[in-house]
mmCIF file with all atom_site columns, C-alpha atoms and ligand atoms in Angstrom:
data_model
loop_
_atom_site.group_PDB
_atom_site.id
_atom_site.type_symbol
_atom_site.label_atom_id
_atom_site.label_alt_id
_atom_site.label_comp_id
_atom_site.label_asym_id
_atom_site.label_entity_id
_atom_site.label_seq_id
_atom_site.pdbx_PDB_ins_code
_atom_site.Cartn_x
_atom_site.Cartn_y
_atom_site.Cartn_z
_atom_site.occupancy
_atom_site.B_iso_or_equiv
_atom_site.pdbx_formal_charge
_atom_site.auth_seq_id
_atom_site.auth_comp_id
_atom_site.auth_asym_id
_atom_site.auth_atom_id
_atom_site.pdbx_PDB_model_num
ATOM   1   C CA  . MET A 1 1   ? 57.298 -12.927 50.215 1.00 77.00 ? 7   MET A CA  1
ATOM   2   C CA  . SER A 1 2   ? 57.305 -10.704 47.120 1.00 94.00 ? 8   SER A CA  1
ATOM   3   C CA  . LYS A 1 3   ? 59.386 -11.866 44.182 1.00 97.00 ? 9   LYS A CA  1
ATOM   4   C CA  . THR A 1 4   ? 62.826 -10.473 43.557 1.00 97.00 ? 10  THR A CA  1
ATOM   5   C CA  . LEU A 1 5   ? 63.404 -8.577  40.328 1.00 98.00 ? 11  LEU A CA  1
ATOM   6   C CA  . PHE A 1 6   ? 65.324 -11.538 38.976 1.00 98.00 ? 12  PHE A CA  1
ATOM   7   C CA  . GLU A 1 7   ? 62.556 -14.002 39.914 1.00 98.00 ? 13  GLU A CA  1
ATOM   8   C CA  . LYS A 1 8   ? 60.192 -11.864 37.843 1.00 98.00 ? 14  LYS A CA  1
ATOM   9   C CA  . ILE A 1 9   ? 62.640 -12.083 34.932 1.00 98.00 ? 15  ILE A CA  1
ATOM   10  C CA  . ILE A 1 10  ? 62.996 -15.861 35.441 1.00 98.00 ? 16  ILE A CA  1
ATOM   11  C CA  . ASP A 1 11  ? 59.195 -16.158 35.464 1.00 98.00 ? 17  ASP A CA  1
ATOM   12  C CA  . LYS A 1 12  ? 59.024 -13.978 32.299 1.00 98.00 ? 18  LYS A CA  1
ATOM   13  C CA  . GLU A 1 13  ? 56.947 -11.347 34.062 1.00 98.00 ? 19  GLU A CA  1
ATOM   14  C CA  . ILE A 1 14  ? 59.573 -8.710  33.199 1.00 97.00 ? 20  ILE A CA  1
ATOM   15  C CA  . PRO A 1 15  ? 61.349 -8.749  29.831 1.00 98.00 ? 21  PRO A CA  1
ATOM   16  C CA  . ALA A 1 16  ? 65.079 -9.260  29.582 1.00 98.00 ? 22  ALA A CA  1
ATOM   17  C CA  . GLU A 1 17  ? 67.568 -10.226 26.920 1.00 98.00 ? 23  GLU A CA  1
ATOM   18  C CA  . ILE A 1 18  ? 68.096 -13.881 27.751 1.00 98.00 ? 24  ILE A CA  1
ATOM   19  C CA  . ILE A 1 19  ? 71.412 -15.297 26.561 1.00 98.00 ? 25  ILE A CA  1
ATOM   20  C CA  . PHE A 1 20  ? 71.104 -18.758 28.109 1.00 98.00 ? 26  PHE A CA  1
ATOM   21  C CA  . GLU A 1 21  ? 68.742 -20.694 30.341 1.00 98.00 ? 27  GLU A CA  1
ATOM   22  C CA  . ASP A 1 22  ? 68.635 -24.146 31.882 1.00 98.00 ? 28  ASP A CA  1
ATOM   23  C CA  . GLU A 1 23  ? 66.883 -25.684 34.881 1.00 98.00 ? 29  GLU A CA  1
ATOM   24  C CA  . ILE A 1 24  ? 69.319 -24.154 37.347 1.00 98.00 ? 30  ILE A CA  1
ATOM   25  C CA  . ALA A 1 25  ? 70.161 -20.705 36.029 1.00 98.00 ? 31  ALA A CA  1
ATOM   26  C CA  . ILE A 1 26  ? 69.482 -17.931 33.579 1.00 98.00 ? 32  ILE A CA  1
ATOM   27  C CA  . VAL A 1 27  ? 71.923 -15.542 31.908 1.00 98.00 ? 33  VAL A CA  1
ATOM   28  C CA  . ILE A 1 28  ? 70.735 -12.101 30.828 1.00 99.00 ? 34  ILE A CA  1
ATOM   29  C CA  . LYS A 1 29  ? 72.265 -8.909  29.495 1.00 98.00 ? 35  LYS A CA  1
ATOM   30  C CA  . ASP A 1 30  ? 72.675 -6.256  32.174 1.00 99.00 ? 36  ASP A CA  1
ATOM   31  C CA  . ILE A 1 31  ? 70.289 -3.360  31.527 1.00 98.00 ? 37  ILE A CA  1
ATOM   32  C CA  . ASN A 1 32  ? 73.005 -0.838  32.419 1.00 98.00 ? 38  ASN A CA  1
ATOM   33  C CA  . PRO A 1 33  ? 76.162 -2.342  30.928 1.00 98.00 ? 39  PRO A CA  1
ATOM   34  C CA  . GLN A 1 34  ? 79.512 -1.386  32.402 1.00 98.00 ? 40  GLN A CA  1
ATOM   35  C CA  . ALA A 1 35  ? 81.491 -3.032  29.602 1.00 98.00 ? 41  ALA A CA  1
ATOM   36  C CA  . PRO A 1 36  ? 80.822 -4.029  25.970 1.00 98.00 ? 42  PRO A CA  1
ATOM   37  C CA  . THR A 1 37  ? 79.855 -7.454  27.320 1.00 98.00 ? 43  THR A CA  1
ATOM   38  C CA  . HIS A 1 38  ? 78.057 -7.309  30.672 1.00 98.00 ? 44  HIS A CA  1
ATOM   39  C CA  . LEU A 1 39  ? 76.003 -10.358 31.577 1.00 98.00 ? 45  LEU A CA  1
ATOM   40  C CA  . LEU A 1 40  ? 74.333 -11.488 34.779 1.00 99.00 ? 46  LEU A CA  1
ATOM   41  C CA  . ILE A 1 41  ? 74.474 -15.189 35.658 1.00 99.00 ? 47  ILE A CA  1
ATOM   42  C CA  . ILE A 1 42  ? 71.560 -15.795 38.000 1.00 99.00 ? 48  ILE A CA  1
ATOM   43  C CA  . PRO A 1 43  ? 70.555 -18.972 39.846 1.00 98.00 ? 49  PRO A CA  1
ATOM   44  C CA  . LYS A 1 44  ? 66.854 -19.788 39.732 1.00 98.00 ? 50  LYS A CA  1
ATOM   45  C CA  . LYS A 1 45  ? 67.057 -20.640 43.417 1.00 98.00 ? 51  LYS A CA  1
ATOM   46  C CA  . VAL A 1 46  ? 66.737 -17.446 45.425 1.00 97.00 ? 52  VAL A CA  1
ATOM   47  C CA  . ILE A 1 47  ? 69.870 -16.984 47.500 1.00 98.00 ? 53  ILE A CA  1
ATOM   48  C CA  . PRO A 1 48  ? 69.763 -13.318 48.550 1.00 98.00 ? 54  PRO A CA  1
ATOM   49  C CA  . LYS A 1 49  ? 73.531 -12.938 48.667 1.00 98.00 ? 55  LYS A CA  1
ATOM   50  C CA  . LEU A 1 50  ? 76.599 -15.131 48.598 1.00 98.00 ? 56  LEU A CA  1
ATOM   51  C CA  . SER A 1 51  ? 76.948 -14.907 52.385 1.00 98.00 ? 57  SER A CA  1
ATOM   52  C CA  . ASP A 1 52  ? 73.576 -16.654 52.657 1.00 98.00 ? 58  ASP A CA  1
ATOM   53  C CA  . ALA A 1 53  ? 74.720 -19.686 50.642 1.00 98.00 ? 59  ALA A CA  1
ATOM   54  C CA  . THR A 1 54  ? 75.156 -23.032 52.412 1.00 98.00 ? 60  THR A CA  1
ATOM   55  C CA  . ASP A 1 55  ? 76.805 -26.354 51.679 1.00 98.00 ? 61  ASP A CA  1
ATOM   56  C CA  . ASN A 1 56  ? 73.531 -27.346 49.993 1.00 98.00 ? 62  ASN A CA  1
ATOM   57  C CA  . ASP A 1 57  ? 74.239 -24.717 47.324 1.00 98.00 ? 63  ASP A CA  1
ATOM   58  C CA  . LYS A 1 58  ? 77.592 -26.173 46.221 1.00 98.00 ? 64  LYS A CA  1
ATOM   59  C CA  . ASP A 1 59  ? 76.229 -27.642 43.003 1.00 98.00 ? 65  ASP A CA  1
ATOM   60  C CA  . VAL A 1 60  ? 74.358 -24.472 42.082 1.00 98.00 ? 66  VAL A CA  1
ATOM   61  C CA  . LEU A 1 61  ? 77.369 -22.262 42.754 1.00 98.00 ? 67  LEU A CA  1
ATOM   62  C CA  . GLY A 1 62  ? 79.687 -24.541 40.780 1.00 98.00 ? 68  GLY A CA  1
ATOM   63  C CA  . HIS A 1 63  ? 77.199 -24.604 37.930 1.00 98.00 ? 69  HIS A CA  1
ATOM   64  C CA  . LEU A 1 64  ? 77.208 -20.797 37.732 1.00 98.00 ? 70  LEU A CA  1
ATOM   65  C CA  . MET A 1 65  ? 80.984 -20.756 37.329 1.00 98.00 ? 71  MET A CA  1
ATOM   66  C CA  . LEU A 1 66  ? 80.898 -23.368 34.589 1.00 98.00 ? 72  LEU A CA  1
ATOM   67  C CA  . ILE A 1 67  ? 78.183 -21.405 32.782 1.00 98.00 ? 73  ILE A CA  1
ATOM   68  C CA  . ALA A 1 68  ? 80.517 -18.394 32.882 1.00 98.00 ? 74  ALA A CA  1
ATOM   69  C CA  . LYS A 1 69  ? 83.228 -20.466 31.226 1.00 98.00 ? 75  LYS A CA  1
ATOM   70  C CA  . ASP A 1 70  ? 80.909 -21.901 28.590 1.00 98.00 ? 76  ASP A CA  1
ATOM   71  C CA  . ILE A 1 71  ? 79.271 -18.572 27.727 1.00 98.00 ? 77  ILE A CA  1
ATOM   72  C CA  . SER A 1 72  ? 82.633 -16.822 27.488 1.00 98.00 ? 78  SER A CA  1
ATOM   73  C CA  . ASN A 1 73  ? 83.774 -19.478 25.017 1.00 98.00 ? 79  ASN A CA  1
ATOM   74  C CA  . GLN A 1 74  ? 80.543 -19.277 23.015 1.00 98.00 ? 80  GLN A CA  1
ATOM   75  C CA  . LEU A 1 75  ? 80.784 -15.483 22.801 1.00 98.00 ? 81  LEU A CA  1
ATOM   76  C CA  . GLY A 1 76  ? 84.456 -15.649 21.789 1.00 98.00 ? 82  GLY A CA  1
ATOM   77  C CA  . LEU A 1 77  ? 85.688 -13.534 24.679 1.00 97.00 ? 83  LEU A CA  1
ATOM   78  C CA  . ASP A 1 78  ? 89.257 -14.788 24.134 1.00 95.00 ? 84  ASP A CA  1
ATOM   79  C CA  . GLU A 1 79  ? 89.382 -16.205 27.676 1.00 95.00 ? 85  GLU A CA  1
ATOM   80  C CA  . THR A 1 80  ? 89.429 -12.582 28.877 1.00 97.00 ? 86  THR A CA  1
ATOM   81  C CA  . PHE A 1 81  ? 86.703 -11.608 31.287 1.00 98.00 ? 87  PHE A CA  1
ATOM   82  C CA  . ARG A 1 82  ? 86.024 -10.715 34.906 1.00 98.00 ? 88  ARG A CA  1
ATOM   83  C CA  . LEU A 1 83  ? 83.448 -12.191 37.258 1.00 98.00 ? 89  LEU A CA  1
ATOM   84  C CA  . VAL A 1 84  ? 82.123 -9.979  40.065 1.00 98.00 ? 90  VAL A CA  1
ATOM   85  C CA  . VAL A 1 85  ? 79.816 -10.762 42.970 1.00 98.00 ? 91  VAL A CA  1
ATOM   86  C CA  . ASN A 1 86  ? 78.728 -7.724  44.952 1.00 98.00 ? 92  ASN A CA  1
ATOM   87  C CA  . ASN A 1 87  ? 77.859 -8.996  48.426 1.00 98.00 ? 93  ASN A CA  1
ATOM   88  C CA  . GLY A 1 88  ? 75.848 -6.577  50.544 1.00 98.00 ? 94  GLY A CA  1
ATOM   89  C CA  . ALA A 1 89  ? 74.705 -3.010  49.952 1.00 98.00 ? 95  ALA A CA  1
ATOM   90  C CA  . LYS A 1 90  ? 78.036 -1.544  51.080 1.00 97.00 ? 96  LYS A CA  1
ATOM   91  C CA  . ALA A 1 91  ? 79.775 -3.632  48.402 1.00 97.00 ? 97  ALA A CA  1
ATOM   92  C CA  . GLY A 1 92  ? 77.445 -2.312  45.724 1.00 97.00 ? 98  GLY A CA  1
ATOM   93  C CA  . GLN A 1 93  ? 74.750 -5.000  45.721 1.00 98.00 ? 99  GLN A CA  1
ATOM   94  C CA  . SER A 1 94  ? 71.412 -3.555  44.650 1.00 98.00 ? 100 SER A CA  1
ATOM   95  C CA  . VAL A 1 95  ? 69.411 -6.692  43.762 1.00 98.00 ? 101 VAL A CA  1
ATOM   96  C CA  . PHE A 1 96  ? 69.209 -9.166  46.624 1.00 98.00 ? 102 PHE A CA  1
ATOM   97  C CA  . HIS A 1 97  ? 69.068 -12.302 44.518 1.00 98.00 ? 103 HIS A CA  1
ATOM   98  C CA  . LEU A 1 98  ? 72.563 -13.686 44.071 1.00 98.00 ? 104 LEU A CA  1
ATOM   99  C CA  . HIS A 1 99  ? 74.091 -13.059 40.657 1.00 98.00 ? 105 HIS A CA  1
ATOM   100 C CA  . ILE A 1 100 ? 77.506 -13.074 39.043 1.00 99.00 ? 106 ILE A CA  1
ATOM   101 C CA  . HIS A 1 101 ? 78.444 -10.185 36.766 1.00 98.00 ? 107 HIS A CA  1
ATOM   102 C CA  . LEU A 1 102 ? 80.452 -11.250 33.714 1.00 98.00 ? 108 LEU A CA  1
ATOM   103 C CA  . LEU A 1 103 ? 82.333 -8.301  32.220 1.00 98.00 ? 109 LEU A CA  1
ATOM   104 C CA  . SER A 1 104 ? 84.473 -8.272  29.097 1.00 98.00 ? 110 SER A CA  1
ATOM   105 C CA  . GLY A 1 105 ? 85.429 -6.270  26.029 1.00 98.00 ? 111 GLY A CA  1
ATOM   106 C CA  . ARG A 1 106 ? 87.411 -3.440  27.578 1.00 97.00 ? 112 ARG A CA  1
ATOM   107 C CA  . PRO A 1 107 ? 90.547 -3.140  29.729 1.00 96.00 ? 113 PRO A CA  1
ATOM   108 C CA  . LEU A 1 108 ? 89.659 -4.167  33.272 1.00 96.00 ? 114 LEU A CA  1
ATOM   109 C CA  . ASN A 1 109 ? 91.818 -2.370  35.767 1.00 95.00 ? 115 ASN A CA  1
ATOM   110 C CA  . TRP A 1 110 ? 92.957 -3.670  39.130 1.00 97.00 ? 116 TRP A CA  1
ATOM   111 C CA  . PRO A 1 111 ? 92.108 -2.982  41.872 1.00 95.00 ? 117 PRO A CA  1
ATOM   112 C CA  . PRO A 1 112 ? 88.425 -2.443  41.060 1.00 91.00 ? 118 PRO A CA  1
ATOM   113 C CA  . GLY A 1 113 ? 86.733 0.597   42.540 1.00 80.00 ? 119 GLY A CA  1
HETATM 114 P P1  . AMP B 2 .   ? 74.195 -5.514  41.823 1.00 97.70 ? 12  AMP B P1  1
HETATM 115 O O1  . AMP B 2 .   ? 74.297 -4.030  41.970 1.00 97.70 ? 12  AMP B O1  1
HETATM 116 O O2  . AMP B 2 .   ? 75.485 -6.250  41.965 1.00 97.70 ? 12  AMP B O2  1
HETATM 117 O O3  . AMP B 2 .   ? 73.100 -6.075  42.733 1.00 97.70 ? 12  AMP B O3  1
HETATM 118 O O4  . AMP B 2 .   ? 73.750 -5.778  40.332 1.00 97.70 ? 12  AMP B O4  1
HETATM 119 C C1  . AMP B 2 .   ? 72.448 -5.632  39.886 1.00 97.70 ? 12  AMP B C1  1
HETATM 120 C C2  . AMP B 2 .   ? 72.520 -5.429  38.410 1.00 97.70 ? 12  AMP B C2  1
HETATM 121 O O5  . AMP B 2 .   ? 71.236 -5.654  37.863 1.00 97.70 ? 12  AMP B O5  1
HETATM 122 C C3  . AMP B 2 .   ? 72.955 -4.031  37.997 1.00 97.70 ? 12  AMP B C3  1
HETATM 123 O O6  . AMP B 2 .   ? 74.142 -4.107  37.222 1.00 97.70 ? 12  AMP B O6  1
HETATM 124 C C4  . AMP B 2 .   ? 71.768 -3.520  37.171 1.00 97.70 ? 12  AMP B C4  1
HETATM 125 O O7  . AMP B 2 .   ? 72.163 -2.735  36.065 1.00 97.70 ? 12  AMP B O7  1
HETATM 126 C C5  . AMP B 2 .   ? 71.098 -4.817  36.756 1.00 97.70 ? 12  AMP B C5  1
HETATM 127 N N1  . AMP B 2 .   ? 69.683 -4.699  36.472 1.00 97.70 ? 12  AMP B N1  1
HETATM 128 C C6  . AMP B 2 .   ? 68.746 -4.039  37.188 1.00 97.70 ? 12  AMP B C6  1
HETATM 129 N N2  . AMP B 2 .   ? 67.539 -4.187  36.623 1.00 97.70 ? 12  AMP B N2  1
HETATM 130 C C7  . AMP B 2 .   ? 67.708 -4.968  35.532 1.00 97.70 ? 12  AMP B C7  1
HETATM 131 C C8  . AMP B 2 .   ? 66.841 -5.482  34.519 1.00 97.70 ? 12  AMP B C8  1
HETATM 132 N N3  . AMP B 2 .   ? 65.520 -5.219  34.531 1.00 97.70 ? 12  AMP B N3  1
HETATM 133 N N4  . AMP B 2 .   ? 67.373 -6.234  33.535 1.00 97.70 ? 12  AMP B N4  1
HETATM 134 C C9  . AMP B 2 .   ? 68.705 -6.504  33.517 1.00 97.70 ? 12  AMP B C9  1
HETATM 135 N N5  . AMP B 2 .   ? 69.571 -6.061  34.449 1.00 97.70 ? 12  AMP B N5  1
HETATM 136 C C10 . AMP B 2 .   ? 69.085 -5.296  35.431 1.00 97.70 ? 12  AMP B C10 1
#
């Protein structure tokens, strides 16, 4: 199996602006930001999309959410941010390695497009 784009970033084969890293996940700046703050919270375990996650992934998935909270506090986002998971090509997913978008720094309208 060839590596996903995000595995290559995790393995430091492709450069990225790394904001945070631990044994479970990495957080990078999105290369094409859609808001003043646009981060990607990426598990090191390759789960292609959220619909592929299982009960075994509970800890990883919970960890990603807590990273979002911690990073938003560290960056002083005033508890104002949006998390997005695009699941499947028709929902806008382009990289098939699960990731959470963290967006902040501009008005975020509802419903999203
Ligand atoms: P999605 O469309 O939900 O799969 O999100 C994939 C995201 O990855 C998009 O927002 C892209 O801008 C972002 N992206 C693609 N390549 C890179 C890269 N080399 N470094 C950082 N972000 C990237």
